[in-house]
Short mmCIF file of C-alpha atoms in Angstrom, two decimals:
data_model
loop_
_atom_site.label_atom_id
_atom_site.label_comp_id
_atom_site.label_asym_id
_atom_site.label_seq_id
_atom_site.Cartn_x
_atom_site.Cartn_y
_atom_site.Cartn_z
CA MET A 1219 -30.41 30.72 12.61
CA ALA A 1220 -29.96 29.12 9.22
CA CYS A 1221 -26.20 29.59 9.49
CA THR A 1222 -25.86 27.05 12.26
CA ASN A 1223 -27.14 24.35 9.91
CA LEU A 1224 -24.44 24.92 7.30
CA PRO A 1225 -21.58 22.47 6.85
CA SER A 1226 -18.29 23.66 8.22
CA ARG A 1227 -15.97 25.75 6.12
CA SER A 1228 -13.38 22.98 6.32
CA LEU A 1229 -15.83 20.44 4.87
CA VAL A 1230 -16.61 22.68 1.93
CA GLU A 1231 -12.93 23.37 1.41
CA SER A 1232 -11.97 19.71 1.50
CA LEU A 1233 -14.73 18.85 -0.99
CA VAL A 1234 -13.53 21.48 -3.41
CA ARG A 1235 -9.93 20.37 -2.90
CA GLU A 1236 -10.81 16.74 -3.62
CA THR A 1237 -12.75 17.69 -6.72
CA ILE A 1238 -9.91 19.75 -8.12
CA SER A 1239 -7.45 16.99 -7.36
CA ARG A 1240 -9.64 14.36 -9.03
CA HIS A 1241 -10.16 16.61 -12.01
CA LEU A 1242 -6.44 17.18 -12.46
CA SER A 1243 -5.52 13.52 -12.04
CA GLN A 1244 -8.13 12.47 -14.62
CA GLN A 1245 -6.53 14.72 -17.17
CA THR A 1246 -3.10 13.23 -16.65
CA THR A 1247 -4.09 9.55 -16.66
CA VAL A 1248 -3.02 8.10 -19.97
CA ALA A 1249 -2.37 4.40 -19.26
CA PRO A 1250 -5.11 2.23 -20.82
CA ALA A 1251 -7.00 -0.11 -18.50
CA PRO A 1252 -5.39 -3.55 -18.46
CA ASN A 1253 -7.33 -6.50 -19.84
CA LEU A 1254 -9.34 -7.81 -16.90
CA VAL A 1255 -10.20 -11.51 -16.77
CA VAL A 1256 -12.63 -12.87 -14.16
CA ASN A 1257 -12.72 -16.63 -13.70
CA SER A 1258 -14.75 -18.73 -11.33
CA SER A 1259 -12.91 -21.52 -9.52
CA ALA A 1260 -14.86 -24.72 -9.09
CA ARG A 1261 -13.94 -26.77 -6.02
CA HIS A 1262 -10.42 -28.16 -6.27
CA MET A 1263 -7.42 -29.41 -4.37
CA HIS A 1264 -3.78 -28.34 -4.15
CA ILE A 1265 -1.36 -31.00 -3.02
CA SER A 1266 2.20 -31.54 -1.84
CA PRO A 1267 4.39 -34.11 -3.65
CA GLU A 1268 4.45 -36.30 -0.49
CA ASN A 1269 0.67 -36.32 -0.16
CA LEU A 1270 0.28 -37.03 -3.87
CA GLU A 1271 2.33 -40.20 -3.40
CA VAL A 1272 0.07 -41.28 -0.53
CA LEU A 1273 -2.94 -41.06 -2.83
CA PHE A 1274 -1.49 -42.13 -6.17
CA GLY A 1275 1.51 -44.28 -5.23
CA GLU A 1276 5.26 -43.85 -5.08
CA GLY A 1277 6.72 -41.58 -7.73
CA ALA A 1278 3.29 -40.29 -8.80
CA LYS A 1279 3.25 -37.07 -10.82
CA LEU A 1280 0.40 -34.76 -11.81
CA THR A 1281 -0.37 -34.79 -15.52
CA VAL A 1282 -2.04 -32.02 -17.49
CA HIS A 1283 -5.76 -32.23 -18.21
CA LYS A 1284 -6.15 -28.56 -19.20
CA TRP A 1285 -3.93 -25.51 -18.93
CA LEU A 1286 -5.37 -22.62 -16.93
CA TYR A 1287 -5.20 -18.91 -17.70
CA MET A 1288 -2.42 -18.34 -15.17
CA GLU A 1289 0.96 -19.23 -16.69
CA GLY A 1290 2.13 -22.72 -15.70
CA GLN A 1291 -1.01 -23.67 -13.75
CA PHE A 1292 -3.15 -26.58 -14.86
CA ALA A 1293 -6.13 -28.74 -14.00
CA SER A 1294 -4.59 -32.17 -13.67
CA GLN A 1295 -5.96 -35.50 -14.84
CA GLN A 1296 -5.92 -36.66 -11.23
CA THR A 1297 -9.13 -36.56 -9.22
CA VAL A 1298 -9.89 -37.82 -5.71
CA THR A 1299 -12.88 -38.40 -3.45
CA MET A 1300 -13.33 -36.22 -0.39
CA VAL A 1301 -15.07 -37.61 2.69
CA GLY A 1302 -16.57 -35.11 5.11
CA PRO A 1303 -17.21 -35.53 8.84
CA ARG A 1304 -20.74 -36.89 8.33
CA LYS A 1305 -19.46 -39.46 5.83
CA ARG A 1306 -20.96 -37.47 2.99
CA ILE A 1307 -18.66 -37.38 -0.01
CA ILE A 1308 -17.58 -35.14 -2.85
CA PRO A 1309 -16.50 -37.35 -5.76
CA ASN A 1310 -14.26 -36.27 -8.63
CA LEU A 1311 -12.50 -33.49 -6.76
CA ARG A 1312 -9.89 -32.28 -9.22
CA ILE A 1313 -6.29 -31.59 -8.24
CA LEU A 1314 -4.68 -28.46 -9.68
CA GLY A 1315 -1.01 -28.56 -10.60
CA PRO A 1316 1.83 -28.14 -10.23
CA CYS A 1317 2.33 -29.52 -6.71
CA ARG A 1318 2.75 -27.00 -3.88
CA ASN A 1319 4.29 -27.10 -0.43
CA LEU A 1320 0.86 -27.26 1.10
CA THR A 1321 -2.15 -29.54 0.71
CA GLN A 1322 -5.41 -27.59 0.64
CA VAL A 1323 -8.99 -28.10 -0.56
CA GLU A 1324 -11.02 -25.12 -1.79
CA LEU A 1325 -14.80 -25.53 -1.67
CA SER A 1326 -17.83 -23.29 -2.04
CA PHE A 1327 -20.40 -22.77 0.72
CA THR A 1328 -22.79 -24.83 -1.41
CA ASP A 1329 -20.35 -27.75 -1.11
CA ALA A 1330 -19.94 -27.08 2.61
CA VAL A 1331 -23.67 -27.23 3.24
CA GLN A 1332 -23.82 -30.53 1.38
CA LEU A 1333 -20.89 -31.92 3.38
CA GLY A 1334 -22.17 -30.51 6.66
CA ILE A 1335 -19.07 -28.53 7.58
CA ASP A 1336 -18.59 -24.94 8.73
CA LEU A 1337 -16.22 -23.57 6.11
CA PRO A 1338 -13.90 -20.67 6.99
CA VAL A 1339 -13.08 -17.96 4.45
CA ARG A 1340 -9.30 -17.81 4.17
CA MET A 1341 -6.57 -16.58 1.92
CA SER A 1342 -4.91 -19.49 0.14
CA GLY A 1343 -2.18 -20.93 2.38
CA ASP A 1344 -3.64 -19.56 5.63
CA ILE A 1345 -4.99 -22.87 6.92
CA GLU A 1346 -4.20 -22.80 10.65
CA GLY A 1347 -7.27 -23.97 12.58
CA THR A 1348 -9.32 -24.88 9.50
CA PRO A 1349 -11.27 -28.16 9.16
CA GLY A 1350 -9.68 -31.32 7.82
CA ALA A 1351 -11.03 -34.23 5.78
CA TYR A 1352 -10.25 -37.67 4.48
CA ILE A 1353 -9.18 -37.88 0.86
CA MET A 1354 -9.37 -41.14 -1.06
CA GLY A 1355 -7.12 -41.81 -4.04
CA PRO A 1356 -6.63 -44.96 -6.13
CA LYS A 1357 -3.61 -46.04 -4.05
CA GLY A 1358 -4.35 -44.77 -0.58
CA LEU A 1359 -6.18 -42.66 1.96
CA LEU A 1360 -4.89 -39.28 3.14
CA GLU A 1361 -5.97 -37.72 6.40
CA MET A 1362 -5.81 -33.94 6.11
CA LYS A 1363 -5.61 -32.51 9.63
CA ASN A 1364 -6.68 -29.13 8.26
CA GLY A 1365 -6.69 -27.21 4.97
CA VAL A 1366 -10.34 -27.17 3.91
CA ILE A 1367 -11.33 -23.57 3.15
CA ARG A 1368 -13.40 -21.25 1.05
CA ALA A 1369 -10.73 -19.24 -0.75
CA ALA A 1370 -11.23 -15.54 -0.13
CA ARG A 1371 -12.14 -13.82 -3.40
CA HIS A 1372 -8.95 -12.36 -4.84
CA VAL A 1373 -7.22 -10.85 -7.81
CA HIS A 1374 -3.78 -11.76 -9.10
CA MET A 1375 -1.84 -8.94 -10.69
CA ALA A 1376 1.62 -7.92 -11.81
CA PRO A 1377 3.28 -4.84 -10.26
CA SER A 1378 2.35 -2.76 -13.33
CA ASP A 1379 -1.34 -3.59 -12.82
CA ALA A 1380 -1.05 -2.75 -9.11
CA SER A 1381 0.39 0.58 -10.10
CA PHE A 1382 -2.46 1.16 -12.58
CA TYR A 1383 -5.11 0.47 -9.93
CA GLY A 1384 -3.18 2.27 -7.18
CA VAL A 1385 -3.09 -0.75 -4.87
CA GLN A 1386 -0.48 -2.86 -3.12
CA HIS A 1387 -0.10 -6.53 -2.23
CA LEU A 1388 -2.81 -7.54 0.32
CA ASP A 1389 -4.90 -4.40 -0.19
CA THR A 1390 -8.54 -4.93 -1.04
CA ILE A 1391 -10.35 -3.69 -4.13
CA THR A 1392 -13.92 -3.89 -5.46
CA LEU A 1393 -14.98 -6.02 -8.41
CA LYS A 1394 -18.06 -4.72 -10.19
CA VAL A 1395 -19.90 -7.18 -12.41
CA THR A 1396 -22.57 -5.95 -14.78
CA ALA A 1397 -25.17 -8.58 -15.75
CA LYS A 1398 -28.83 -7.86 -16.35
CA GLY A 1399 -30.82 -8.27 -13.14
CA CYS A 1400 -27.72 -9.46 -11.26
CA ASN A 1401 -25.43 -6.41 -11.01
CA THR A 1402 -23.12 -7.06 -8.10
CA ARG A 1403 -20.18 -5.39 -6.42
CA PHE A 1404 -17.82 -7.72 -4.60
CA ASP A 1405 -15.91 -5.66 -2.07
CA ASP A 1406 -13.04 -7.16 -0.07
CA LEU A 1407 -11.35 -8.61 -3.14
CA LEU A 1408 -7.85 -9.42 -1.90
CA VAL A 1409 -5.03 -8.08 -4.09
CA ARG A 1410 -2.11 -10.44 -4.67
CA VAL A 1411 0.84 -8.94 -6.50
CA ASP A 1412 3.66 -10.92 -8.07
CA PRO A 1413 5.76 -10.31 -11.20
CA SER A 1414 4.73 -13.75 -12.51
CA PHE A 1415 0.98 -13.04 -12.30
CA LYS A 1416 -1.34 -12.28 -15.19
CA LEU A 1417 -4.25 -10.03 -14.23
CA GLU A 1418 -7.00 -12.43 -13.18
CA VAL A 1419 -9.81 -12.33 -10.63
CA HIS A 1420 -10.76 -15.58 -8.91
CA ILE A 1421 -14.22 -15.91 -7.43
CA ASP A 1422 -15.88 -19.19 -6.55
CA THR A 1423 -18.92 -20.80 -8.14
CA ASP A 1424 -21.36 -19.33 -5.58
CA GLU A 1425 -20.07 -15.85 -6.32
CA ALA A 1426 -20.11 -16.45 -10.08
CA ASN A 1427 -23.69 -17.71 -9.86
CA ALA A 1428 -24.77 -14.80 -7.67
CA CYS A 1429 -23.67 -12.25 -10.26
CA ASP A 1430 -24.53 -14.37 -13.33
CA LEU A 1431 -20.92 -14.16 -14.50
CA ASP A 1432 -21.73 -16.33 -17.53
CA HIS A 1433 -23.88 -13.55 -18.97
CA ALA A 1434 -21.90 -10.57 -17.66
CA THR A 1435 -21.51 -7.71 -20.09
CA ASN A 1436 -18.81 -5.87 -18.16
CA VAL A 1437 -16.35 -6.40 -15.32
CA GLU A 1438 -14.21 -3.76 -13.68
CA LEU A 1439 -12.06 -3.17 -10.62
CA PHE A 1440 -12.05 -0.02 -8.58
CA LYS A 1441 -10.88 1.19 -5.22
CA PRO A 1442 -13.75 1.46 -2.74
CA MET B 925 -2.12 27.62 -17.30
CA ALA B 926 -3.15 25.93 -14.07
CA CYS B 927 -6.47 27.75 -14.18
CA THR B 928 -7.65 25.88 -17.26
CA ASN B 929 -7.41 22.60 -15.33
CA LEU B 930 -9.82 23.71 -12.62
CA PRO B 931 -13.39 22.40 -12.45
CA SER B 932 -15.99 24.88 -13.57
CA ARG B 933 -17.50 27.36 -11.16
CA SER B 934 -20.90 25.72 -11.68
CA LEU B 935 -19.55 22.29 -10.64
CA VAL B 936 -18.09 23.70 -7.44
CA GLU B 937 -21.31 25.58 -6.74
CA SER B 938 -23.48 22.53 -7.29
CA LEU B 939 -21.27 20.42 -5.02
CA VAL B 940 -21.52 22.95 -2.24
CA ARG B 941 -25.26 23.26 -2.79
CA GLU B 942 -25.73 19.47 -2.62
CA THR B 943 -23.66 19.24 0.54
CA ILE B 944 -25.63 21.97 2.27
CA SER B 945 -28.88 20.38 1.20
CA ARG B 946 -27.80 16.94 2.42
CA HIS B 947 -26.60 18.42 5.67
CA LEU B 948 -29.91 20.19 6.26
CA SER B 949 -32.01 17.16 5.36
CA GLN B 950 -30.00 14.93 7.69
CA GLN B 951 -30.85 17.19 10.54
CA THR B 952 -34.55 17.04 9.87
CA THR B 953 -34.80 13.27 9.29
CA VAL B 954 -36.37 11.76 12.37
CA ALA B 955 -37.89 8.49 11.17
CA PRO B 956 -35.82 5.55 12.45
CA ALA B 957 -34.61 2.99 9.91
CA PRO B 958 -37.13 0.15 9.61
CA ASN B 959 -36.12 -3.30 10.78
CA LEU B 960 -34.54 -4.94 7.73
CA VAL B 961 -34.76 -8.71 7.35
CA VAL B 962 -32.81 -10.54 4.64
CA ASN B 963 -33.78 -14.14 3.93
CA SER B 964 -32.41 -16.57 1.40
CA SER B 965 -34.96 -18.58 -0.56
CA ALA B 966 -34.02 -22.17 -1.22
CA ARG B 967 -35.45 -23.68 -4.41
CA HIS B 968 -39.23 -24.00 -4.20
CA MET B 969 -42.46 -24.21 -6.15
CA HIS B 970 -45.62 -22.11 -6.25
CA ILE B 971 -48.70 -23.89 -7.54
CA SER B 972 -52.26 -23.30 -8.70
CA PRO B 973 -55.11 -25.26 -7.04
CA GLU B 974 -55.76 -27.11 -10.34
CA ASN B 975 -52.14 -28.21 -10.71
CA LEU B 976 -52.01 -29.22 -7.06
CA GLU B 977 -54.88 -31.64 -7.71
CA VAL B 978 -52.99 -33.13 -10.67
CA LEU B 979 -50.06 -33.94 -8.40
CA PHE B 980 -51.81 -34.77 -5.11
CA GLY B 981 -55.30 -35.90 -6.17
CA GLU B 982 -58.76 -34.41 -6.25
CA GLY B 983 -59.53 -31.98 -3.44
CA ALA B 984 -55.88 -31.80 -2.33
CA LYS B 985 -54.93 -28.86 -0.09
CA LEU B 986 -51.55 -27.55 1.01
CA THR B 987 -50.86 -28.05 4.72
CA VAL B 988 -48.48 -26.00 6.83
CA HIS B 989 -44.99 -27.33 7.48
CA LYS B 990 -43.56 -24.00 8.71
CA TRP B 991 -44.81 -20.43 8.68
CA LEU B 992 -42.59 -17.95 6.85
CA TYR B 993 -41.68 -14.40 7.87
CA MET B 994 -44.16 -12.90 5.42
CA GLU B 995 -47.66 -12.86 6.89
CA GLY B 996 -49.80 -15.79 5.69
CA GLN B 997 -47.04 -17.48 3.66
CA PHE B 998 -45.82 -20.95 4.54
CA ALA B 999 -43.58 -23.82 3.52
CA SER B 1000 -46.04 -26.64 2.98
CA GLN B 1001 -45.68 -30.28 3.93
CA GLN B 1002 -46.03 -31.14 0.25
CA THR B 1003 -42.91 -31.85 -1.80
CA VAL B 1004 -42.51 -33.03 -5.38
CA THR B 1005 -39.81 -34.30 -7.72
CA MET B 1006 -38.72 -32.16 -10.63
CA VAL B 1007 -37.42 -33.78 -13.80
CA GLY B 1008 -35.24 -31.67 -16.08
CA PRO B 1009 -34.72 -32.00 -19.83
CA ARG B 1010 -31.74 -34.36 -19.44
CA LYS B 1011 -33.72 -36.60 -17.10
CA ARG B 1012 -31.75 -35.32 -14.16
CA ILE B 1013 -33.95 -34.76 -11.15
CA ILE B 1014 -34.37 -32.50 -8.15
CA PRO B 1015 -36.06 -34.50 -5.37
CA ASN B 1016 -37.93 -33.01 -2.40
CA LEU B 1017 -38.79 -29.73 -4.09
CA ARG B 1018 -40.94 -27.98 -1.51
CA ILE B 1019 -44.20 -26.22 -2.40
CA LEU B 1020 -44.87 -22.85 -0.76
CA GLY B 1021 -48.39 -21.93 0.19
CA PRO B 1022 -50.99 -20.69 -0.12
CA CYS B 1023 -51.85 -21.64 -3.72
CA ARG B 1024 -51.48 -18.94 -6.36
CA ASN B 1025 -52.95 -18.37 -9.80
CA LEU B 1026 -49.69 -19.40 -11.39
CA THR B 1027 -47.48 -22.46 -11.18
CA GLN B 1028 -43.81 -21.55 -11.00
CA VAL B 1029 -40.53 -23.14 -9.89
CA GLU B 1030 -37.74 -20.97 -8.50
CA LEU B 1031 -34.24 -22.43 -8.67
CA SER B 1032 -30.69 -21.20 -8.18
CA PHE B 1033 -28.07 -21.26 -10.93
CA THR B 1034 -26.38 -24.05 -8.96
CA ASP B 1035 -29.55 -26.12 -9.42
CA ALA B 1036 -29.73 -25.12 -13.09
CA VAL B 1037 -26.18 -26.29 -13.77
CA GLN B 1038 -27.02 -29.61 -12.13
CA LEU B 1039 -30.20 -29.97 -14.20
CA GLY B 1040 -28.55 -28.79 -17.39
CA ILE B 1041 -30.94 -25.94 -18.16
CA ASP B 1042 -30.37 -22.29 -19.06
CA LEU B 1043 -32.25 -20.47 -16.34
CA PRO B 1044 -33.62 -16.97 -17.00
CA VAL B 1045 -33.65 -14.32 -14.27
CA ARG B 1046 -37.24 -13.09 -13.95
CA MET B 1047 -39.51 -11.28 -11.59
CA SER B 1048 -41.95 -13.70 -9.98
CA GLY B 1049 -44.97 -14.14 -12.29
CA ASP B 1050 -43.14 -13.05 -15.44
CA ILE B 1051 -42.77 -16.51 -16.97
CA GLU B 1052 -43.50 -15.98 -20.68
CA GLY B 1053 -40.88 -17.87 -22.72
CA THR B 1054 -39.21 -19.50 -19.72
CA PRO B 1055 -38.28 -23.22 -19.61
CA GLY B 1056 -40.71 -25.89 -18.48
CA ALA B 1057 -40.27 -29.17 -16.63
CA TYR B 1058 -42.02 -32.33 -15.56
CA ILE B 1059 -43.15 -32.46 -11.94
CA MET B 1060 -43.93 -35.77 -10.25
CA GLY B 1061 -46.30 -35.96 -7.28
CA PRO B 1062 -47.70 -38.94 -5.40
CA LYS B 1063 -50.87 -38.98 -7.50
CA GLY B 1064 -49.78 -37.77 -10.91
CA LEU B 1065 -47.39 -36.09 -13.32
CA LEU B 1066 -47.63 -32.42 -14.26
CA GLU B 1067 -46.14 -31.02 -17.42
CA MET B 1068 -45.20 -27.40 -16.88
CA LYS B 1069 -44.94 -25.73 -20.30
CA ASN B 1070 -42.96 -22.89 -18.72
CA GLY B 1071 -42.42 -21.26 -15.33
CA VAL B 1072 -38.93 -22.35 -14.30
CA ILE B 1073 -36.95 -19.25 -13.32
CA ARG B 1074 -34.32 -17.77 -11.11
CA ALA B 1075 -36.32 -15.20 -9.15
CA ALA B 1076 -34.77 -11.77 -9.53
CA ARG B 1077 -33.43 -10.60 -6.15
CA HIS B 1078 -36.08 -8.39 -4.60
CA VAL B 1079 -37.33 -6.64 -1.51
CA HIS B 1080 -40.91 -6.60 -0.25
CA MET B 1081 -41.96 -3.45 1.54
CA ALA B 1082 -45.00 -1.55 2.76
CA PRO B 1083 -45.69 1.97 1.44
CA SER B 1084 -44.23 3.49 4.64
CA ASP B 1085 -40.93 1.66 4.04
CA ALA B 1086 -40.93 2.78 0.39
CA SER B 1087 -41.36 6.31 1.61
CA PHE B 1088 -38.50 5.89 4.10
CA TYR B 1089 -36.13 4.65 1.39
CA GLY B 1090 -37.42 7.10 -1.20
CA VAL B 1091 -38.36 4.41 -3.71
CA GLN B 1092 -41.45 3.25 -5.58
CA HIS B 1093 -42.86 -0.09 -6.71
CA LEU B 1094 -40.53 -1.67 -9.34
CA ASP B 1095 -37.64 0.70 -8.65
CA THR B 1096 -34.30 -0.91 -7.89
CA ILE B 1097 -32.26 -0.45 -4.74
CA THR B 1098 -28.91 -1.75 -3.46
CA LEU B 1099 -28.52 -4.29 -0.67
CA LYS B 1100 -25.21 -4.05 1.16
CA VAL B 1101 -24.18 -7.08 3.18
CA THR B 1102 -21.28 -6.82 5.61
CA ALA B 1103 -19.58 -10.14 6.37
CA LYS B 1104 -15.86 -10.56 6.99
CA GLY B 1105 -14.05 -11.31 3.73
CA CYS B 1106 -17.33 -11.42 1.81
CA ASN B 1107 -18.64 -7.85 1.79
CA THR B 1108 -21.03 -7.60 -1.13
CA ARG B 1109 -23.35 -5.05 -2.65
CA PHE B 1110 -26.26 -6.48 -4.61
CA ASP B 1111 -27.47 -3.79 -6.99
CA ASP B 1112 -30.62 -4.28 -9.04
CA LEU B 1113 -32.70 -5.38 -6.06
CA LEU B 1114 -36.27 -5.06 -7.31
CA VAL B 1115 -38.59 -3.11 -5.02
CA ARG B 1116 -42.09 -4.55 -4.56
CA VAL B 1117 -44.50 -2.41 -2.61
CA ASP B 1118 -47.79 -3.58 -1.12
CA PRO B 1119 -49.64 -2.61 2.05
CA SER B 1120 -49.66 -6.28 3.12
CA PHE B 1121 -45.87 -6.65 2.90
CA LYS B 1122 -43.46 -6.80 5.82
CA LEU B 1123 -40.01 -5.42 4.98
CA GLU B 1124 -38.04 -8.43 3.74
CA VAL B 1125 -35.30 -8.98 1.18
CA HIS B 1126 -35.32 -12.24 -0.75
CA ILE B 1127 -32.08 -13.46 -2.28
CA ASP B 1128 -31.42 -17.01 -3.39
CA THR B 1129 -28.98 -19.53 -1.96
CA ASP B 1130 -26.20 -18.67 -4.43
CA GLU B 1131 -26.46 -15.03 -3.47
CA ALA B 1132 -26.62 -15.84 0.25
CA ASN B 1133 -23.55 -18.07 -0.08
CA ALA B 1134 -21.67 -15.46 -2.09
CA CYS B 1135 -22.00 -12.86 0.68
CA ASP B 1136 -21.82 -15.34 3.60
CA LEU B 1137 -25.24 -14.18 4.80
CA ASP B 1138 -25.10 -16.69 7.67
CA HIS B 1139 -22.27 -14.74 9.27
CA ALA B 1140 -23.29 -11.24 8.18
CA THR B 1141 -22.85 -8.54 10.81
CA ASN B 1142 -24.91 -5.88 9.02
CA VAL B 1143 -27.39 -5.50 6.18
CA GLU B 1144 -28.66 -2.25 4.74
CA LEU B 1145 -30.53 -0.86 1.76
CA PHE B 1146 -29.60 2.28 -0.07
CA LYS B 1147 -30.36 3.99 -3.32
CA PRO B 1148 -27.49 3.58 -5.80
#
């Protein structure tokens, strides 16, 4: 009989319930969407003060080349040369400041193919078991035992933004980029919440090229 | 009153109607999903017989280096050097065979940044107003007046596949790639239907890197 093909009563009920709930919540949402900034991160290095001295000499400090969007962060004037396992190199790898506790290099898969390494996708700081490299500076050579990663796509946000989007620290969210012929939705965007953060998405150059970020006409975040 | 916040009767009715219809159609769908192949296209060149002779000499023919997934298509043994407007070059640009009516170079945005050109996203063959380049071969130099593009992401399919997915030639469809930490949905995938086509998605190296295609655990197409 036709009746056996119908969806269950509970399915219909839950659909109607969801629709009513969505309808009501839309009417009570008044907070304006925060200003969303999406930036692509070119390959770069983070470094500890001790490792900086190995490369640039005793007492070396990072100096500001260009301030970044995130408060207090900067591209430094200091660059190094990275040597991969097949002796292929990446010259002019820029160090971002200020110094951190951890030394880490963030590359794209395009860089990894060129270097000939298998690059793991990791959250910044999670470098256990990742590949290492040799780094050459003007005053010395640093052997990184590990710390070479592709940074997992992520979004920095303050608690008020997290509340707006209905997400918590380490949740994932979707970034939708609208660009003619290149519309892309990046799922799995890792949410990082801290009171010091300005709302900013970080994707790498491969991701920015994939979605033609340079010509994007709209960017938005939404829960999957 | 609470009642004024409820969705309209017609909205609820249409939702229930859609759900019933979807439920019924699911039960009657018997065709299995076709075997979906997603390949990334590295930069390459298509060439006309006349232009091939300019670069490789009179009577030159393309010879097979490696057969591609699409019936009759191959990476040829012939490579050329591309010279961009700032005299930067791309060496070892591989020509795909067989020859076509049109000479065209397909690059990624990563290549374009390196060359210093503004690369338009176009469907293959749609090269009006696109940048040109100089191409060097062993027997001569070819001036391409135009034809340098980023190929719009696309999927080749036979009419039976188009019928399975419910799409037509030049429609768009979404490619969903599942890869840990890099889940991505590429919207805007251009559908190209021809009886000679095997089902195959073509994305470029930037797109493949963005979604970590090498480590993808699932790929699927669906209508947006």
